[in-house]
Short mmCIF file of N, CA and C in Angstrom, two decimals:
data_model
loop_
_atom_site.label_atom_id
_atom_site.label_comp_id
_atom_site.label_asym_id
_atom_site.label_seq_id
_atom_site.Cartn_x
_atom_site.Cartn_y
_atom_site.Cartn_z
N UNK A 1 6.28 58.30 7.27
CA UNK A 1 7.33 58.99 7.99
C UNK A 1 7.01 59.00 9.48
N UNK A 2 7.85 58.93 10.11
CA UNK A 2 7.53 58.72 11.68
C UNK A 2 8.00 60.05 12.43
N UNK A 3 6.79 60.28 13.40
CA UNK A 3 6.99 61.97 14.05
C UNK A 3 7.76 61.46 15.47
N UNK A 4 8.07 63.04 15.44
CA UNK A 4 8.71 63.19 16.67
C UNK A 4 8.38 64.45 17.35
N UNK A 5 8.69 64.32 18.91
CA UNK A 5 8.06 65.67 20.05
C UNK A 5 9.19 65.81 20.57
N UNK A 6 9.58 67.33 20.27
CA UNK A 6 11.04 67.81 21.05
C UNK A 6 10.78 68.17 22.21
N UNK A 7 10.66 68.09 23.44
CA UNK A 7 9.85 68.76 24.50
C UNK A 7 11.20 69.46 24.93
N UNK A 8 11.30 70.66 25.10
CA UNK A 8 12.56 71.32 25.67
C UNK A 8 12.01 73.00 25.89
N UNK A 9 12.23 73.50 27.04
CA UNK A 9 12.14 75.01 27.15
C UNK A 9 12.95 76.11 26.33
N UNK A 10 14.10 75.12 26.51
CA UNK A 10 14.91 76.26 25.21
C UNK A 10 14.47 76.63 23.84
N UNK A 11 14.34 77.05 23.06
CA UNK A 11 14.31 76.95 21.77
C UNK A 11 15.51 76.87 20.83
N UNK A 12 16.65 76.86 21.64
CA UNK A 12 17.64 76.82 20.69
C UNK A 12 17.92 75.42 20.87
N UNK A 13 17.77 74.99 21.74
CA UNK A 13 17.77 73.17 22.12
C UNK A 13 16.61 72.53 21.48
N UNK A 14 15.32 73.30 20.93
CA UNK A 14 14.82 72.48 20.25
C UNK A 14 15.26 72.21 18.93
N UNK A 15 15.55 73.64 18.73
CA UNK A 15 15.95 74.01 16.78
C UNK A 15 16.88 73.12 16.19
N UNK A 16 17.81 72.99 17.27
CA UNK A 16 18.94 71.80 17.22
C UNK A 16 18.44 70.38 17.07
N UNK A 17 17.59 69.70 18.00
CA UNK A 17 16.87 68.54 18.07
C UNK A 17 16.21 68.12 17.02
N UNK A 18 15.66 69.76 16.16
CA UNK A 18 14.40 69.42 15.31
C UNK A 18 15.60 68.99 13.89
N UNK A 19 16.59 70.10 13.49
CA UNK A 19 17.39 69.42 12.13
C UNK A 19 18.40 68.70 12.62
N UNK A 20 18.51 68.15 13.71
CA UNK A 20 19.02 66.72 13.59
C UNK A 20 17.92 65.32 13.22
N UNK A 21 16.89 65.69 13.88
CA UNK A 21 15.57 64.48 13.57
C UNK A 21 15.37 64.53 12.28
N UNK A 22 15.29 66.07 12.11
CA UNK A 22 14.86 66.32 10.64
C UNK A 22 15.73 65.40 9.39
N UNK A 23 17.07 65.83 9.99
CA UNK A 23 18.22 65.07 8.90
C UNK A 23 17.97 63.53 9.00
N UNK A 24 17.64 62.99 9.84
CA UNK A 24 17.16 61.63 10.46
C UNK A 24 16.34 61.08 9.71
N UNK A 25 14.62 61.88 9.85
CA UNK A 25 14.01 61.29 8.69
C UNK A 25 12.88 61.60 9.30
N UNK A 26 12.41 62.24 10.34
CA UNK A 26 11.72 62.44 11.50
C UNK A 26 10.53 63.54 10.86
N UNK A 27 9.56 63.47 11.21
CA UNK A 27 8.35 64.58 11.27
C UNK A 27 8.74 65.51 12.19
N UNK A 28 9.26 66.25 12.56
CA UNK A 28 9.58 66.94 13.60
C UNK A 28 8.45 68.29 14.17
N UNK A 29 7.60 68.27 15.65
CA UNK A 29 6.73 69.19 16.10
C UNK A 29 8.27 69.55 17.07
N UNK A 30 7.22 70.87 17.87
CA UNK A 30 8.34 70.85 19.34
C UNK A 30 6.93 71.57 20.44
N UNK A 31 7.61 71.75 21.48
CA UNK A 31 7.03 72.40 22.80
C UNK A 31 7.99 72.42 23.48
N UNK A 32 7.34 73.81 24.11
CA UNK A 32 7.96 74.11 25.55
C UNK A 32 8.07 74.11 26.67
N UNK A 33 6.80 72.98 26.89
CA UNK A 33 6.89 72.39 28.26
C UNK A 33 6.04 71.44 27.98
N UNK A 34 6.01 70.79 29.36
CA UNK A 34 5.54 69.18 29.52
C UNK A 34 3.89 69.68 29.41
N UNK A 35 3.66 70.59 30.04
CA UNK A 35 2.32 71.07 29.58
C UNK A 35 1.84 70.61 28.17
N UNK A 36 2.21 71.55 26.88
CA UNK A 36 1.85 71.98 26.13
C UNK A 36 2.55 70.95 25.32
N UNK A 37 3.51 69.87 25.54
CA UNK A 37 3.53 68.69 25.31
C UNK A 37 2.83 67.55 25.19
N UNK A 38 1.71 67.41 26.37
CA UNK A 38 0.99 67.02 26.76
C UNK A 38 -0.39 67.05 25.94
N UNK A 39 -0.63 68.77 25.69
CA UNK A 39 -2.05 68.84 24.63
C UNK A 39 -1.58 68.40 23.08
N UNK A 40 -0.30 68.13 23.01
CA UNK A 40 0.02 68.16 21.32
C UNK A 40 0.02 66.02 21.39
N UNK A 41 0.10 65.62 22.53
CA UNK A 41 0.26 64.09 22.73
C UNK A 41 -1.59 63.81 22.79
N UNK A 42 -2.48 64.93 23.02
CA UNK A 42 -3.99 64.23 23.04
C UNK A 42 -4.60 64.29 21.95
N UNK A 43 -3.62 65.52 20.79
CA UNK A 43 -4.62 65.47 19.45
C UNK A 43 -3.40 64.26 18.87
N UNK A 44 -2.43 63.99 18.90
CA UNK A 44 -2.12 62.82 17.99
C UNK A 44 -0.65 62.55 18.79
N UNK A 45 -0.52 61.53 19.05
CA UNK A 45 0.83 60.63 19.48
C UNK A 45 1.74 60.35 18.72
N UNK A 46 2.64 60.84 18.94
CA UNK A 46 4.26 61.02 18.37
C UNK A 46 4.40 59.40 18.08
N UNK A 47 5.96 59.18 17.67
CA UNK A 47 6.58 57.73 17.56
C UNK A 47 7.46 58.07 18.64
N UNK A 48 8.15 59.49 18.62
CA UNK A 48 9.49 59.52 19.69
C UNK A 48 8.79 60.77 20.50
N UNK A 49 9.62 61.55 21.30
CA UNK A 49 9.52 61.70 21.73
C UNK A 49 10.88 62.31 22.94
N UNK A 50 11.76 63.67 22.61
CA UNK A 50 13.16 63.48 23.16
C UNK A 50 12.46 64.51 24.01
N UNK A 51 12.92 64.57 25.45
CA UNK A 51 11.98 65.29 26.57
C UNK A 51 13.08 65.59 27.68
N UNK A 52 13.26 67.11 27.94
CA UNK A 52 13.97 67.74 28.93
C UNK A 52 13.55 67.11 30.44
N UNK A 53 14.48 67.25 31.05
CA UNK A 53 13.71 67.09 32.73
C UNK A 53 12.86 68.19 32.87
N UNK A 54 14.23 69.83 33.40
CA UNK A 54 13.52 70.77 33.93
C UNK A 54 13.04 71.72 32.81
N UNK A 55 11.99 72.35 33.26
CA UNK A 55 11.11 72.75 32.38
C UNK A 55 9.83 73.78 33.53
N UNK A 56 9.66 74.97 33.21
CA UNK A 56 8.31 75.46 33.56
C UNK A 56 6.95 74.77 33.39
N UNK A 57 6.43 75.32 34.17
CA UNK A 57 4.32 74.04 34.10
C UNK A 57 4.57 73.03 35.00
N UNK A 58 5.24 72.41 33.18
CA UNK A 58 5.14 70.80 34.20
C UNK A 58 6.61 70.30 33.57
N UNK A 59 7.37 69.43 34.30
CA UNK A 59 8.87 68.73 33.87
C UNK A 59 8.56 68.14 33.30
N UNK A 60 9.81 67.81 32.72
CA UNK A 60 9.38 66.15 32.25
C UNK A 60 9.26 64.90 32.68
N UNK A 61 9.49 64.88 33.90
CA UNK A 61 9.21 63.48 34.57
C UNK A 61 7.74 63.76 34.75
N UNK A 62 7.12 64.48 35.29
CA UNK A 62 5.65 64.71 35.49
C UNK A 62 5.00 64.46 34.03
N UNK A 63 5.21 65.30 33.19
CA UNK A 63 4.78 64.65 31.66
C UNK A 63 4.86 63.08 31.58
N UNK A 64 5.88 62.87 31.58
CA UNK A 64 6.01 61.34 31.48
C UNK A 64 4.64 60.62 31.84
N UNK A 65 4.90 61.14 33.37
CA UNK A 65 3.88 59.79 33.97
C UNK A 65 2.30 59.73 33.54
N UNK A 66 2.14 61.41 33.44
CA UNK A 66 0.60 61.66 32.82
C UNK A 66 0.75 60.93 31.26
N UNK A 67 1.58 60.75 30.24
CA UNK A 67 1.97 60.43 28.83
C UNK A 67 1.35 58.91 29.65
N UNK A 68 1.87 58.23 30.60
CA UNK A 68 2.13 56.95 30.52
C UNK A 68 0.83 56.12 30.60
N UNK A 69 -0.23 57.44 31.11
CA UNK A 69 -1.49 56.81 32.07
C UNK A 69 -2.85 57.30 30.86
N UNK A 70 -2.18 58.24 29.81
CA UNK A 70 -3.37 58.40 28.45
C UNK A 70 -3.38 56.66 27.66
N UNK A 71 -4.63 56.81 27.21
CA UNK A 71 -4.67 55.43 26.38
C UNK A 71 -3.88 55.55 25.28
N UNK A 72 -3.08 54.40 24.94
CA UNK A 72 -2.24 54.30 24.06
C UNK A 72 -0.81 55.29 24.34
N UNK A 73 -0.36 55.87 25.73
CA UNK A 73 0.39 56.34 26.02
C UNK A 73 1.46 55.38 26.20
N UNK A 74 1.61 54.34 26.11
CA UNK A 74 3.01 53.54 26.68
C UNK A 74 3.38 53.46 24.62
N UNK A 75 3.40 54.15 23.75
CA UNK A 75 3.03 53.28 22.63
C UNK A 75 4.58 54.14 22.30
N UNK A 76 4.61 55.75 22.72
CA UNK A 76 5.40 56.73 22.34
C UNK A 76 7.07 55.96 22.74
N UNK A 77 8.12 56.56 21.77
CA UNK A 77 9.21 56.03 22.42
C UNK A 77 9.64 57.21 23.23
N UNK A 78 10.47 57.56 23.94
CA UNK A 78 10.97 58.58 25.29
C UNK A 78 12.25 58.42 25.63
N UNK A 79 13.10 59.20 25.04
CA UNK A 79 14.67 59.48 25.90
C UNK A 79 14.37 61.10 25.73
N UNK A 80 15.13 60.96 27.20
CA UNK A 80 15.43 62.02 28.17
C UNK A 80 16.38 62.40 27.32
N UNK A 81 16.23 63.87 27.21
CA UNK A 81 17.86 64.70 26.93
C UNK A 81 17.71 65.71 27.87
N UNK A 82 18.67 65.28 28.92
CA UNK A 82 18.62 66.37 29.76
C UNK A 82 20.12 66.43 30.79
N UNK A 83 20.71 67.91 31.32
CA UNK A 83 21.88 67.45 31.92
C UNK A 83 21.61 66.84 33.29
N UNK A 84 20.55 65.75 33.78
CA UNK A 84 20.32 65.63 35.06
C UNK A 84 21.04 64.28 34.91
N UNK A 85 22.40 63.85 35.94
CA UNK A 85 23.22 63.01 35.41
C UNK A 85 23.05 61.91 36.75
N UNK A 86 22.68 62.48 37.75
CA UNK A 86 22.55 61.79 38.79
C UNK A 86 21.62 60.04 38.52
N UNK A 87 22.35 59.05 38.94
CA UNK A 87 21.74 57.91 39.11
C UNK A 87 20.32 57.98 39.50
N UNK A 88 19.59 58.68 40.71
CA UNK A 88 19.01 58.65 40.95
C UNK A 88 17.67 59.01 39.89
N UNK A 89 18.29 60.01 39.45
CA UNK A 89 17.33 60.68 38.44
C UNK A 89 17.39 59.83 37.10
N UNK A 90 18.24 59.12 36.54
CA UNK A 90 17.99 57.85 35.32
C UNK A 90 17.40 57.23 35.63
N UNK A 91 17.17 56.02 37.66
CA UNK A 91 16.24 55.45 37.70
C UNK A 91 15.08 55.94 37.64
N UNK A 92 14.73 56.91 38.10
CA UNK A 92 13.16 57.37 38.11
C UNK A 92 13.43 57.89 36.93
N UNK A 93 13.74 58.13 35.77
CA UNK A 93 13.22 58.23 34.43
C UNK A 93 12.62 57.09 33.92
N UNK A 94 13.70 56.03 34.44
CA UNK A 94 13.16 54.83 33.55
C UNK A 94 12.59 54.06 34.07
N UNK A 95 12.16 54.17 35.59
CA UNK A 95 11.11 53.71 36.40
C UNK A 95 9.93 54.13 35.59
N UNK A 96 9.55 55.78 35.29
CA UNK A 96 8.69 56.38 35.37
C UNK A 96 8.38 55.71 33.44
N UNK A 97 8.85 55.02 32.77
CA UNK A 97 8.89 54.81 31.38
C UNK A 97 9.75 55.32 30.30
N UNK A 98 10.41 56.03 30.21
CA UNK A 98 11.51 56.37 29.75
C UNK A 98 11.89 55.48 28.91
N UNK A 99 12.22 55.07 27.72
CA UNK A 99 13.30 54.50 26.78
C UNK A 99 14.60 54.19 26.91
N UNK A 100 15.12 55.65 27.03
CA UNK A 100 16.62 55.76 26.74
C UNK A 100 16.74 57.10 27.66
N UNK A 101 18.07 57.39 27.52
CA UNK A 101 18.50 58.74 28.52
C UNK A 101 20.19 59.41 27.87
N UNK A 102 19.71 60.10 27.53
CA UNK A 102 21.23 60.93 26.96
C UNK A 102 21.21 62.57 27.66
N UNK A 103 22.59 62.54 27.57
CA UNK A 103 23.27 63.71 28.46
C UNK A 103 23.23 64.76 27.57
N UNK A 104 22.75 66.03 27.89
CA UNK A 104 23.40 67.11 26.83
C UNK A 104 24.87 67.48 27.62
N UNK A 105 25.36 68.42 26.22
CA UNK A 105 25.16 68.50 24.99
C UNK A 105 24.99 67.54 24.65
N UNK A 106 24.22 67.34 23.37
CA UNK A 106 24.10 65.86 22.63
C UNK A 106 24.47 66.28 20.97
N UNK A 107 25.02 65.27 20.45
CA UNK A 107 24.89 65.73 18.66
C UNK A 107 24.16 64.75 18.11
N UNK A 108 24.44 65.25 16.48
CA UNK A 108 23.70 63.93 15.75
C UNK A 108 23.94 62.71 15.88
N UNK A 109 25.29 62.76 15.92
CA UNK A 109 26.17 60.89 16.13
C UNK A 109 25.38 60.38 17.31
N UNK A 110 25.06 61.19 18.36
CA UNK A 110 24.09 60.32 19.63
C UNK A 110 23.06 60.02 19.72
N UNK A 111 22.32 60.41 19.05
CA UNK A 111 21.15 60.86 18.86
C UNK A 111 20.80 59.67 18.13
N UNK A 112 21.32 59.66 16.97
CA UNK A 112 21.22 58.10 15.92
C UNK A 112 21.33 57.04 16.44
N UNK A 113 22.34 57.39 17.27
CA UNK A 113 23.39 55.88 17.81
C UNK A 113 21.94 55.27 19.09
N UNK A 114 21.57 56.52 19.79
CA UNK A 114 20.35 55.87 20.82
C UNK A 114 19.33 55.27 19.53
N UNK A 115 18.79 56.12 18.67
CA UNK A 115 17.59 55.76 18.08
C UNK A 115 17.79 54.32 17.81
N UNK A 116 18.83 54.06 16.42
CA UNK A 116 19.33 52.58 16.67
C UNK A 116 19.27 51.95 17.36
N UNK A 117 19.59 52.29 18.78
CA UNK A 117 19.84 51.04 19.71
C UNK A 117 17.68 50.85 19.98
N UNK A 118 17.43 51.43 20.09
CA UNK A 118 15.87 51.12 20.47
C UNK A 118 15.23 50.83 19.47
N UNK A 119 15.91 50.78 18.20
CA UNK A 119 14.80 50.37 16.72
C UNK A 119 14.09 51.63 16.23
N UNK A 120 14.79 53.08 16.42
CA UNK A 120 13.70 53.78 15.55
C UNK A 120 14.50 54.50 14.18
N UNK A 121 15.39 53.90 13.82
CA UNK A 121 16.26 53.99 12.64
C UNK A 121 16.76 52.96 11.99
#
């Protein structure tokens, strides 16, 4: 079964993330920031990986780049769910390694439809 890391401050945005993955097929952990994201990525590396921008500690673009620079860190897959819609901010997601990038709200139908498109369904 293949895991997944909800990284989101909300908890109601994770709870959501987690039984949609869950319905998916997903191992589902979560965290609440890129921090504490971060210590759950050094005891064992996800397959996915759906990650807020803003966030207390550390964002998620800052996660990212530290994710990108651990060994075996480029291995995780990474879409952004976050409402940061600006161009600017998709390139430096996916500058920074990023996968994919979806807008909240998000549902299940999107969620699948990205995984698909990157091969993790």
């Amino acid at each position: 079964m293949k895991k997944a890391l909800v990284v989101d401050d909300s908890a109601f945005i994770r709870k959501i993330a987690k039984q949609i993955l869950d319905n998916i097929g997903f191992e589902v952990t979560e965290a609440r920031d890129g921090a504490h994201a971060l210590e759950q990525c050094e005891i064992a590396l996800p397959d996915l990986i759906l990650l807020d921008w803003n966030m207390p500690v550390m964002s998620g673009l800052e996660f990212l780049h530290k994710l990108r620079k651990m060994p075996q860190g480029d291995q995780p897959q990474v879409v952004f769910c976050t409402t940061e819609n600006t161009r600017d901010k998709i390139i430096a997601a996916l500058e920074a390694g990023a996968t994919e990038y979806i807008m909240k709200p998000f549902d299940q139908e999107i969620i699948r439809t990205k995984l698909e498109q990157i091969g993790m369904v």
